[in-house]
Tab-separated table of C-alpha atoms in Angstrom:
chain	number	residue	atom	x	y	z
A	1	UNK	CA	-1.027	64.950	11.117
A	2	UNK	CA	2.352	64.578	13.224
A	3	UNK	CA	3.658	61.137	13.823
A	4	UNK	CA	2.358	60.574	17.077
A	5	UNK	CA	-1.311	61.484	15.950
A	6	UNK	CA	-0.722	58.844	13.055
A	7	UNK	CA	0.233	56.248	15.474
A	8	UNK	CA	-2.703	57.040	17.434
A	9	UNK	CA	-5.142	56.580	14.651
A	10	UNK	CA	-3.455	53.201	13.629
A	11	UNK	CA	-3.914	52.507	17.083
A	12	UNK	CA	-7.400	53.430	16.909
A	13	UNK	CA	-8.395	51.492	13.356
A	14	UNK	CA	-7.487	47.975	15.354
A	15	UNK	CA	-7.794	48.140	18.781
A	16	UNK	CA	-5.432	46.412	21.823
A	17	UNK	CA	-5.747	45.770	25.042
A	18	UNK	CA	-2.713	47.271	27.100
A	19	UNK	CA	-1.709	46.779	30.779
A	20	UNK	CA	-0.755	49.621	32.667
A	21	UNK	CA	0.641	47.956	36.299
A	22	UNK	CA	2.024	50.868	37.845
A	23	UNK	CA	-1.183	51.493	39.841
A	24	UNK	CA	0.962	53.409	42.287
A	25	UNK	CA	1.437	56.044	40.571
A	26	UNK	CA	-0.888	59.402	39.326
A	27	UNK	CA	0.317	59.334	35.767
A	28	UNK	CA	-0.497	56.119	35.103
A	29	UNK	CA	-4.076	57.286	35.781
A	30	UNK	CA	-4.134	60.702	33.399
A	31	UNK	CA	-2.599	58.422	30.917
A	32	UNK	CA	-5.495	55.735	31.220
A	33	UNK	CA	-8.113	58.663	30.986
A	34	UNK	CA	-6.718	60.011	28.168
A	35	UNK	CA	-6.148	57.151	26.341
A	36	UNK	CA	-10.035	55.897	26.784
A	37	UNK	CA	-11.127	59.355	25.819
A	38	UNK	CA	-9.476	58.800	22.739
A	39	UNK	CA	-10.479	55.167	22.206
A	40	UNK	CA	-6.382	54.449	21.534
A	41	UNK	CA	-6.422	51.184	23.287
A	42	UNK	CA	-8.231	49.026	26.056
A	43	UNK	CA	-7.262	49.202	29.297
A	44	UNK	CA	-6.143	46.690	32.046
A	45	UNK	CA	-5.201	48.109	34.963
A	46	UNK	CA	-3.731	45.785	37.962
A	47	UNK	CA	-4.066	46.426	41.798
A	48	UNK	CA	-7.360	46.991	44.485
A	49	UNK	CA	-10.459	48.621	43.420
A	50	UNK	CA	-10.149	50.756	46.493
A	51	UNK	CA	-6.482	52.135	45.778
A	52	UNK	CA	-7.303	52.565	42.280
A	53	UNK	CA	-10.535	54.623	42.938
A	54	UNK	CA	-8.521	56.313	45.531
A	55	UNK	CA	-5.734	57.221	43.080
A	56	UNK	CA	-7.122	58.019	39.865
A	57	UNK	CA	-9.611	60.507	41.862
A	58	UNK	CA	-11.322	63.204	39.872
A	59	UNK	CA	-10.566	61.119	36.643
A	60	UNK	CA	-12.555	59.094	34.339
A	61	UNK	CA	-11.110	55.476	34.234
A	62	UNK	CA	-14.831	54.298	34.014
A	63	UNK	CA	-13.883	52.475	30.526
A	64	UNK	CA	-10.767	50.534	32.387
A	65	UNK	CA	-10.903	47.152	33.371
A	66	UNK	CA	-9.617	46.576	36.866
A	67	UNK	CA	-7.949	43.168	37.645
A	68	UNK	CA	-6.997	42.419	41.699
A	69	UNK	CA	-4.364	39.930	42.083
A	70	UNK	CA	-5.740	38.805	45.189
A	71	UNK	CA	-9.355	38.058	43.774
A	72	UNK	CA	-9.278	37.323	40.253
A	73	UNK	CA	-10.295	33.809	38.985
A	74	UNK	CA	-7.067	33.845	36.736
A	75	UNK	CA	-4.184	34.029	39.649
A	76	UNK	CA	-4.153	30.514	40.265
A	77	UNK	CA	-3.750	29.427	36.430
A	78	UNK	CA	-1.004	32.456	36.446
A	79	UNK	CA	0.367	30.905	39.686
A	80	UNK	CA	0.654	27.690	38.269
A	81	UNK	CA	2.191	28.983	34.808
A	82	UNK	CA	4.749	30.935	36.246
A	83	UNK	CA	6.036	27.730	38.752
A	84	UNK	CA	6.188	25.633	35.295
A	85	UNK	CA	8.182	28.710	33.779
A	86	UNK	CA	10.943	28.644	36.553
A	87	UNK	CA	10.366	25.618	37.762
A	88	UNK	CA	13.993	25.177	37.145
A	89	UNK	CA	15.304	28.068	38.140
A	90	UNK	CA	13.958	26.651	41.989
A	91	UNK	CA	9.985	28.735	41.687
A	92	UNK	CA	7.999	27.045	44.093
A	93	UNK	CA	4.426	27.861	44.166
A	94	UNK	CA	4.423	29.748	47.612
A	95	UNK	CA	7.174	31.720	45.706
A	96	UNK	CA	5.000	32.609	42.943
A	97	UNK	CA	1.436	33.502	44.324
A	98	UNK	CA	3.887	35.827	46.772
A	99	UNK	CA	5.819	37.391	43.836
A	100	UNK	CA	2.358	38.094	41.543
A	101	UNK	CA	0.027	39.276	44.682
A	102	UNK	CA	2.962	41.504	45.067
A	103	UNK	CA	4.738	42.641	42.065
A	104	UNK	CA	2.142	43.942	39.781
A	105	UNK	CA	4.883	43.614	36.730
A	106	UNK	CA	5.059	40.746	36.561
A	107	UNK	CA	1.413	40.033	36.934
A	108	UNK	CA	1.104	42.599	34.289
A	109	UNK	CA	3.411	40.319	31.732
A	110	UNK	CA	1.483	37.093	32.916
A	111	UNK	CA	-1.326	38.642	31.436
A	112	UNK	CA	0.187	38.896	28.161
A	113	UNK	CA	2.301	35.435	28.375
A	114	UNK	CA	-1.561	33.972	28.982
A	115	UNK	CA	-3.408	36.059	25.805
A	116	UNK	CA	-5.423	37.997	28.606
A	117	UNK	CA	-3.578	41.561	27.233
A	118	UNK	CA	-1.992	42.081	24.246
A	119	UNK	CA	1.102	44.333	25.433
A	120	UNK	CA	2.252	45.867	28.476
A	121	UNK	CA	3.842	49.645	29.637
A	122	UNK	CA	5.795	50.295	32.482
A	123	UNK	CA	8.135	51.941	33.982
A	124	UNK	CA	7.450	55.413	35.127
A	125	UNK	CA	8.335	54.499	38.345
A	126	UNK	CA	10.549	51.775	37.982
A	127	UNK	CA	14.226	50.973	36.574
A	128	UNK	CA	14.241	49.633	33.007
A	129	UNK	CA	15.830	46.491	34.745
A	130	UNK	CA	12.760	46.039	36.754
A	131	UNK	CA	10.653	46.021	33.839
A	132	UNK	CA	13.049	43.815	31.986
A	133	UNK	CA	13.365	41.426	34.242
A	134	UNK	CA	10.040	39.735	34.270
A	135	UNK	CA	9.850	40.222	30.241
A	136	UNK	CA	12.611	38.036	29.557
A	137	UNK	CA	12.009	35.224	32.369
A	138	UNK	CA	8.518	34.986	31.345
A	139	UNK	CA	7.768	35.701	27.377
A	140	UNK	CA	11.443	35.327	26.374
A	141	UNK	CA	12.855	36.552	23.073
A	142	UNK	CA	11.288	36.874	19.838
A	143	UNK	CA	12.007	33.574	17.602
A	144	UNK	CA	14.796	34.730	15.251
A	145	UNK	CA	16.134	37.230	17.350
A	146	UNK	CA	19.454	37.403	19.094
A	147	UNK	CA	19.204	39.565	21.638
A	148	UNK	CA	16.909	42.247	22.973
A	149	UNK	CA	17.456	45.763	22.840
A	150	UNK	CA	16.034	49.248	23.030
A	151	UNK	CA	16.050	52.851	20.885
A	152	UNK	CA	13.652	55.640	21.104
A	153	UNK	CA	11.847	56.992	18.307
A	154	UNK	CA	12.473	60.811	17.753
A	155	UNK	CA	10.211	63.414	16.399
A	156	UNK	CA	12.377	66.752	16.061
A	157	UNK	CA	10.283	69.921	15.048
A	158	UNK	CA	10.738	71.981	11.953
A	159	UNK	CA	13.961	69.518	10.464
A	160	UNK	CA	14.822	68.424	7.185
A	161	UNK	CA	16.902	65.604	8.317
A	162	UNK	CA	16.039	61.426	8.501
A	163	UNK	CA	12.375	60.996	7.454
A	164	UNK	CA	10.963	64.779	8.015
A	165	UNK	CA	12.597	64.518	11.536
A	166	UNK	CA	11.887	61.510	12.420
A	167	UNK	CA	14.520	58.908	13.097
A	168	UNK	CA	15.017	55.636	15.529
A	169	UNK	CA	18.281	56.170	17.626
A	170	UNK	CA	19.581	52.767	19.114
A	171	UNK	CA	20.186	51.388	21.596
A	172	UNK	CA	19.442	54.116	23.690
A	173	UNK	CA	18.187	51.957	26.675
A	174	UNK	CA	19.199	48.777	26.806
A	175	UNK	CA	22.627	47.316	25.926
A	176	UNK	CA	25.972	49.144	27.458
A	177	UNK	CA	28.686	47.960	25.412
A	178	UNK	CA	27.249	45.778	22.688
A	179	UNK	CA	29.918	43.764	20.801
A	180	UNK	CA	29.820	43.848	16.334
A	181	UNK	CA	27.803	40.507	16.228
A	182	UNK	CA	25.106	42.330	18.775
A	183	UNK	CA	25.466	45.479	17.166
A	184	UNK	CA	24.669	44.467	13.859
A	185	UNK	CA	21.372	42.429	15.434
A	186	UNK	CA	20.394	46.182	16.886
A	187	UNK	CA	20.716	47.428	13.471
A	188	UNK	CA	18.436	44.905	12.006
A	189	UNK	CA	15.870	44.575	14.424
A	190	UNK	CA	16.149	48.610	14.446
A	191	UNK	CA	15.440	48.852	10.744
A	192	UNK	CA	12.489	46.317	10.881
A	193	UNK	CA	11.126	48.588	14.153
A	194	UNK	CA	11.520	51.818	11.667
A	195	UNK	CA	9.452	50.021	8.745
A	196	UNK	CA	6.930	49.197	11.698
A	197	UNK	CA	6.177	52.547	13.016
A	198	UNK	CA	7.182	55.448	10.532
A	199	UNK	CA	5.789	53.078	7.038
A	200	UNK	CA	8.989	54.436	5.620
A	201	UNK	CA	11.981	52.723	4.139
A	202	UNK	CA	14.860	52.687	6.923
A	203	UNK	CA	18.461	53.858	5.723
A	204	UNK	CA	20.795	52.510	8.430
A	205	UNK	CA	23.719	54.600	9.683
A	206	UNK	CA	26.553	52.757	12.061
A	207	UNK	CA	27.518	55.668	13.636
A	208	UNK	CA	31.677	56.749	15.443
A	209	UNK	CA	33.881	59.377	15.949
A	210	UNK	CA	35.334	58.409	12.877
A	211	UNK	CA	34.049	58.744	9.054
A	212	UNK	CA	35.232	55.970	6.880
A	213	UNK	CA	38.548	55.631	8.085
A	214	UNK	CA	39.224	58.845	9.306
A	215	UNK	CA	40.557	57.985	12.743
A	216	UNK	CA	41.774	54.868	14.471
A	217	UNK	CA	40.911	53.588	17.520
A	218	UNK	CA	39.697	49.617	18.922
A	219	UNK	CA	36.397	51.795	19.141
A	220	UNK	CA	36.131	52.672	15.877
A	221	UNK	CA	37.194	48.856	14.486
A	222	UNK	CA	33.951	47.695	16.687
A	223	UNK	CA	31.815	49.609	14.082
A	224	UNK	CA	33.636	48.847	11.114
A	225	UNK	CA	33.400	45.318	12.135
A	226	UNK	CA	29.777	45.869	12.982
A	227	UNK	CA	28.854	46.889	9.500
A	228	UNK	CA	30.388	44.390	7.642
A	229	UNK	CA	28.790	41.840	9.479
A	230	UNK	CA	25.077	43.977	9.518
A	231	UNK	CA	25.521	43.985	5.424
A	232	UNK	CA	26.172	40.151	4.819
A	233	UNK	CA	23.269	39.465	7.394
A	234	UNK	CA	20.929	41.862	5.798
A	235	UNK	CA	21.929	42.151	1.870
A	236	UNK	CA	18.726	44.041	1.395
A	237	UNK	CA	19.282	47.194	3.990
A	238	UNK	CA	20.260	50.475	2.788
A	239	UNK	CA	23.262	50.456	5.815
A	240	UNK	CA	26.700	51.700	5.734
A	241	UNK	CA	29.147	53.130	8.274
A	242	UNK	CA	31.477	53.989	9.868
A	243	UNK	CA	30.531	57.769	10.158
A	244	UNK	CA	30.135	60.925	12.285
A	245	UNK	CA	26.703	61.891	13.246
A	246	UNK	CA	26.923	64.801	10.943
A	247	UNK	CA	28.084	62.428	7.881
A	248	UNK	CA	25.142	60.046	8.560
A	249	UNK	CA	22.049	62.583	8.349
A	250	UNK	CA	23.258	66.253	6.668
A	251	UNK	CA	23.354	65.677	2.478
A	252	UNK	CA	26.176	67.802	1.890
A	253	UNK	CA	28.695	66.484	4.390
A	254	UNK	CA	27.656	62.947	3.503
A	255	UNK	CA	28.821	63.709	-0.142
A	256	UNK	CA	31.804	65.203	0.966
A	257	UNK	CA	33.017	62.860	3.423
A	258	UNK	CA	31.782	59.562	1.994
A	259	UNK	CA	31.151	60.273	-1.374
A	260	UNK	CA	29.443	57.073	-3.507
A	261	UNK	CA	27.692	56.017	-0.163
A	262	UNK	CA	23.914	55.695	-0.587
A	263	UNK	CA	23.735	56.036	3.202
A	264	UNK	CA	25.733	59.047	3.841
A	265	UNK	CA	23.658	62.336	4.283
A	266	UNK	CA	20.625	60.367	4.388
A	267	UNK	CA	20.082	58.584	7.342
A	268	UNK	CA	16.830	57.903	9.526
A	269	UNK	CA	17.656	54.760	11.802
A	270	UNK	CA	20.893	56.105	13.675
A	271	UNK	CA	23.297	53.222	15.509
A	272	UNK	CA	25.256	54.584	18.237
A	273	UNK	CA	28.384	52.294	19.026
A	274	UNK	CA	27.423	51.804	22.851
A	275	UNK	CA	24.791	53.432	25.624
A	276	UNK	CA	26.512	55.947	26.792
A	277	UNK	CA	26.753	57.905	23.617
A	278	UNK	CA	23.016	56.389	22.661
A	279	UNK	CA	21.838	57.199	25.969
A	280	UNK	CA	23.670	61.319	26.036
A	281	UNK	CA	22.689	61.346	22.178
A	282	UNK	CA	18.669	61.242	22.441
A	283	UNK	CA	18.949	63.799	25.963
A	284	UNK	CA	20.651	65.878	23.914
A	285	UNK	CA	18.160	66.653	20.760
A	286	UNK	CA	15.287	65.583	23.255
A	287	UNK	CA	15.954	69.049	25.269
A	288	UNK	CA	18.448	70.971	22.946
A	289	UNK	CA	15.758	70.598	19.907
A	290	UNK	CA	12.840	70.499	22.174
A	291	UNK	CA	12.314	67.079	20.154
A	292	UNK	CA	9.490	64.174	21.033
A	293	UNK	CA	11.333	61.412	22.375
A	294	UNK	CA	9.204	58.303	22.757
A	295	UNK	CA	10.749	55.193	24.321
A	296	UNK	CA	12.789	53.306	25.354
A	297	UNK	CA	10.913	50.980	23.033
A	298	UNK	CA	12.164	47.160	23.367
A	299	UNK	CA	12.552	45.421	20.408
A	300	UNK	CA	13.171	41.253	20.325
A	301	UNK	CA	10.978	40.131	23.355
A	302	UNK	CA	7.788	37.743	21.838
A	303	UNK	CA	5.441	40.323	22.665
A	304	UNK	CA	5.292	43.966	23.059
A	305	UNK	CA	6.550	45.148	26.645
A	306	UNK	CA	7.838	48.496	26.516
A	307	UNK	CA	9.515	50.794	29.203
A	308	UNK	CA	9.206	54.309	29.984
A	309	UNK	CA	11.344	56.950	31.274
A	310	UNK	CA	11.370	57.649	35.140
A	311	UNK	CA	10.986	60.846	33.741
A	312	UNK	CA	8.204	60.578	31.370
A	313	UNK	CA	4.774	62.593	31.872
A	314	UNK	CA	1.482	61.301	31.085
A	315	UNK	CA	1.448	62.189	27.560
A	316	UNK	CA	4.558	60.616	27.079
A	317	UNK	CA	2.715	57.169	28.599
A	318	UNK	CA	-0.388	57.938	25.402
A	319	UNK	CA	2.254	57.963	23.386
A	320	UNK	CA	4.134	54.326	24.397
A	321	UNK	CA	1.010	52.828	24.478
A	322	UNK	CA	-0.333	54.006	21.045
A	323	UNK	CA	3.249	52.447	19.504
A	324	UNK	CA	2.846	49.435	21.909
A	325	UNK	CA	-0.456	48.950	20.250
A	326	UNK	CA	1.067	49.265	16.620
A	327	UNK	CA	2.967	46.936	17.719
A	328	UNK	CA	0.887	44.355	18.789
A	329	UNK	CA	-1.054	44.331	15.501
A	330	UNK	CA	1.903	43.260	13.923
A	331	UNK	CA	2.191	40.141	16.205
């Protein structure tokens, strides 16, 4: 079985209930059928009964549970949550009914603030902000954390490298220029999300331009910095930087360049030193290695939300909710 047919089945063995609010859009309806069809997860799916039977024509969402906004029993007790959330922030209730008989997001995370859904996906046609947004206003960050980020979990076809090709690349969504205190909480929370999903032990690379010293730059001193502060806050990861991509994941160059390492050459959870190179890294072996690129997958908020790519097709959306769902068991 490949990773994503794993996930599934974990999925499967304890079931979740998952909104899907993007209502507006077609692939949110393959995805549902799909996902029913293969008894992944139970769906909620928010908006009209009339534009959902319009949109998700010549599918079976018969097994989905539709909630309206404007007629469900629950609104008002959302309503009244979501004033007492922000109260503070100047949410009146007029403000609130409009922004959840509107914005089926953050209806969507009510849900799961309230226990009436487990976890939420979104964001195949809206900006990772947007999904964001209503995540950390509403269900906050996860106790313990320090900040929330994102990576994507890559599955790359016939490769000997990470953990038979499959590796968690962060933050690839998330964070644009995270500091070494904030990139050594990626790494950590990264590791844990590895353990989570691929039941394997994660072996923590800090990744540069520069292998142990070999260049020097403010950019480079980030890392450095990074891992020194990653490996007194978790004694018990296998981590270790700073080094080049090829350093971190191919045996022989590890040995070579940082010999004694028991990181080097044998990398799976891969920390890139800001989004840019994060963000160009996964795009790369996504379409140069034809690899399966789930995510971004948030990590830190106190329950599973997770984003999609504007991108993403409707397989990709079985595949966020089957790890969404994995995730929520561990809750």
């Amino acid at each position: 079985m490949g990773f994503i047919d794993v996930i599934k089945q974990r999925a499967k063995d304890n079931k979740k209930t998952i909104v899907l609010p993007e209502t507006e859009d077609r692939r949110t309806y393959e995805a549902t059928a799909q996902i029913l069809k293969e008894g992944i997860a139970d769906i909620v799916l928010v908006g009209s009964e009339e534009a959902i039977k319009k949109g998700s024509e010549g599918l079976d969402i018969s097994g989905a549970k539709i909630v309206d906004p404007a007629t469900s029993d629950k609104t008002d007790a959302y309503v009244a949550k979501l004033v007492e959330l922000r109260q503070k922030k100047g949410m009146t209730e007029e403000k609130a009914r409009e922004i959840l008989l509107n914005q089926y997001l953050y209806y969507g995370v009510m849900m799961v603030k309230m226990g009436d859904a487990d976890g939420m996906v979104s964001g195949a046609c809206h900006s990772t902000a947007d999904t964001l947004r209503p995540c950390l206003q509403i269900l906050k960050t996860k106790p313990g954390t320090k900040l929330v980020s994102a990576f994507f979990l890559m599955v790359v076809p016939n490769c000997e490298y990470g953990a038979n090709g499959t590796f968690v690349f962060a933050d690839s969504g998330l964070n644009q220029n995270p500091n070494p205190e904030e990139l050594a909480a990626i790494a950590g929370s990264s590791a844990e999300s590895f353990k989570l999903l691929v039941e394997e032990e994660p072996v923590v690379a800090m990744l540069s331009h520069s292998t142990k010293g070999s260049a020097k730059h403010a950019d480079v001193d980030k890392v450095v910095e990074a891992t020194r502060i990653a490996k007194e806050q978790y004694p018990g990861l296998k981590l270790d930087g700073e080094f080049q991509l090829d350093a971190a994941i191919v045996p022989s160059v590890g040995a070579s360049k940082a010999p004694g390492s028991d990181v080097a050459g044998k990398a799976n959870v891969l920390l890139f030193p800001d989004l840019d190179a994060g963000n160009i890294g996964y795009k790369l072996v996504q379409r140069l290695a034809k690899a399966e690129a789930y995510g971004p997958i948030t990590q830190g908020i106190a329950k599973p939300v997770n984003d999609l790519s504007r991108g993403c097709s409707a397989e990709d959306i079985v595949g966020v909710v089957a790890i969404t769902a994995v995730q929520c068991q561990a809750e």
